[in-house]
PDB file of C-alpha atoms in Angstrom:
ATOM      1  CA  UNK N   1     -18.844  35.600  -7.840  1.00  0.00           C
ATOM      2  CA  UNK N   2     -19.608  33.479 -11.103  1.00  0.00           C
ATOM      3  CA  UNK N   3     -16.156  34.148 -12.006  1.00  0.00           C
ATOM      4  CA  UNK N   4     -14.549  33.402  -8.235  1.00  0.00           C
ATOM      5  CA  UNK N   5     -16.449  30.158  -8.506  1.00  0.00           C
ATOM      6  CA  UNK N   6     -15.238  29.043 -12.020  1.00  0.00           C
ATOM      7  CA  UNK N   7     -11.449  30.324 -11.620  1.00  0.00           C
ATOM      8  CA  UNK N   8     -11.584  27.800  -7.835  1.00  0.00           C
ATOM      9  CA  UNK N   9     -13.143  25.044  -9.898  1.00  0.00           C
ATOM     10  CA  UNK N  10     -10.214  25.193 -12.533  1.00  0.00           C
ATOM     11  CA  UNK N  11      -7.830  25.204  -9.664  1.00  0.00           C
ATOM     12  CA  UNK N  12      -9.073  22.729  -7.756  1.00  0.00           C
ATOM     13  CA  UNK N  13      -8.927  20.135 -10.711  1.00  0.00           C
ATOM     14  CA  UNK N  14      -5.232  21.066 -11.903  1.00  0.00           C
ATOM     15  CA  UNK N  15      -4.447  20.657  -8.365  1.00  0.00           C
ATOM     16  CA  UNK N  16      -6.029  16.707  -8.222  1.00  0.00           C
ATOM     17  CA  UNK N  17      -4.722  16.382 -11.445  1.00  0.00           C
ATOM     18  CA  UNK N  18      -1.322  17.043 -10.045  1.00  0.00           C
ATOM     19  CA  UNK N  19      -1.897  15.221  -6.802  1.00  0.00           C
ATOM     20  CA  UNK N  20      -2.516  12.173  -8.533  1.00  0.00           C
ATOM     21  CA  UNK N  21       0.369  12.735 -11.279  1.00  0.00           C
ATOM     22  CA  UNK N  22       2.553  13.118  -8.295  1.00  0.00           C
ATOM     23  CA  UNK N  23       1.203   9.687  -5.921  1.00  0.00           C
ATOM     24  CA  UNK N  24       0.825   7.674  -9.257  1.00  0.00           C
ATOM     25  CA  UNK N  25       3.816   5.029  -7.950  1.00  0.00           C
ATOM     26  CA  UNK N  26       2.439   4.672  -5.016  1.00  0.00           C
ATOM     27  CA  UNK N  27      -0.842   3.958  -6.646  1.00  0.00           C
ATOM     28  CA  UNK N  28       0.411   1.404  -9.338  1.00  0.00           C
ATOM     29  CA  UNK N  29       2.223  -0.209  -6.027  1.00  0.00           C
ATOM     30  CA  UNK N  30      -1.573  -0.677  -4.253  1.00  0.00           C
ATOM     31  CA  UNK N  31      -2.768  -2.282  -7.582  1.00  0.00           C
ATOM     32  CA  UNK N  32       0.236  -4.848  -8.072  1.00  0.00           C
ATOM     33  CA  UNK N  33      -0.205  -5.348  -3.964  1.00  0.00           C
ATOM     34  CA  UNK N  34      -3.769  -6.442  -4.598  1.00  0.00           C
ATOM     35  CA  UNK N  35      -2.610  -8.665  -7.487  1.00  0.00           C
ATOM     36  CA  UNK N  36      -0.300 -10.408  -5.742  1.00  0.00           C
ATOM     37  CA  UNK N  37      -3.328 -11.679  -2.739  1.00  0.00           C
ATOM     38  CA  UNK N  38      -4.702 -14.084  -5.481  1.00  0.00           C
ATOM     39  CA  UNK N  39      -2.805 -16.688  -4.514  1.00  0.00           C
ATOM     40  CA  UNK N  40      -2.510 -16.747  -0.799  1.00  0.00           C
ATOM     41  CA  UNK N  41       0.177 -18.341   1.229  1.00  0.00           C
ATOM     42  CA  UNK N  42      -0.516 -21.267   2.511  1.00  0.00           C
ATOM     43  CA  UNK N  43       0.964 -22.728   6.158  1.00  0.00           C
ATOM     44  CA  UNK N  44       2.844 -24.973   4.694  1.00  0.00           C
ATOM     45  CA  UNK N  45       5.116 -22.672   2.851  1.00  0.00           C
ATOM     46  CA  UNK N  46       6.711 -21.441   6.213  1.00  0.00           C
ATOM     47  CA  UNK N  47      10.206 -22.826   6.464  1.00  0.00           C
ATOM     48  CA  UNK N  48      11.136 -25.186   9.402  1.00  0.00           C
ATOM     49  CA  UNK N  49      13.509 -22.600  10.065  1.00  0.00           C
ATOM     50  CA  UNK N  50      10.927 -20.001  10.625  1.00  0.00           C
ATOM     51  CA  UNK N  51       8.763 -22.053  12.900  1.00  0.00           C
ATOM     52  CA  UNK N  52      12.329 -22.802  15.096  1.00  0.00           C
ATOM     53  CA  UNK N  53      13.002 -19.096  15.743  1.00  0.00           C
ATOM     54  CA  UNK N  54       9.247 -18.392  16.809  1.00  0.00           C
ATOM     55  CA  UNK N  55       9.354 -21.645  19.144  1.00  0.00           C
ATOM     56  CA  UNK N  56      12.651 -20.511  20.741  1.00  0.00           C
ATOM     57  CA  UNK N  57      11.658 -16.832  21.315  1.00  0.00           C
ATOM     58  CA  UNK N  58       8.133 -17.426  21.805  1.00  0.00           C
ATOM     59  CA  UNK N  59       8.886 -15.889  25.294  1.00  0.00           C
ATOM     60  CA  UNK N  60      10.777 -12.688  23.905  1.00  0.00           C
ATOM     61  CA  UNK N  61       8.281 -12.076  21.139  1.00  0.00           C
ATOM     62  CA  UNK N  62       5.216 -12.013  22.999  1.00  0.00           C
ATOM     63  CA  UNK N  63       6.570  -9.564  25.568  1.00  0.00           C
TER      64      UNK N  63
END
């Protein structure tokens, strides 16, 4: 049973080893994510542009 246990344990760490080996873009992508929400956007930076389109479908976007 000692042996079962030990030979699972082994397993079960090459296996997260791999997991994470495998995910690490998507990981490094989470960390530069959270980087980039120092500086936060501020209202102003919208485009007048932007704010037309939501005034003029206002009534198709909320439906």
């Amino acid at each position: 049973m000692e042996l079962i246990l030990g030979i699972a344990t082994l397993l079960g760490g090459i296996t997260a080893i791999w997991f994470f080996y495998d995910k690490r873009h998507v990981i490094a992508a989470w960390f530069k994510l959270n980087k980039s929400h120092d500086s936060a956007r501020s209202i102003f930076d919208v485009s007048d542009e932007d704010f037309g389109f939501i005034s003029n479908n206002l009534d198709t976007l909320t439906k």
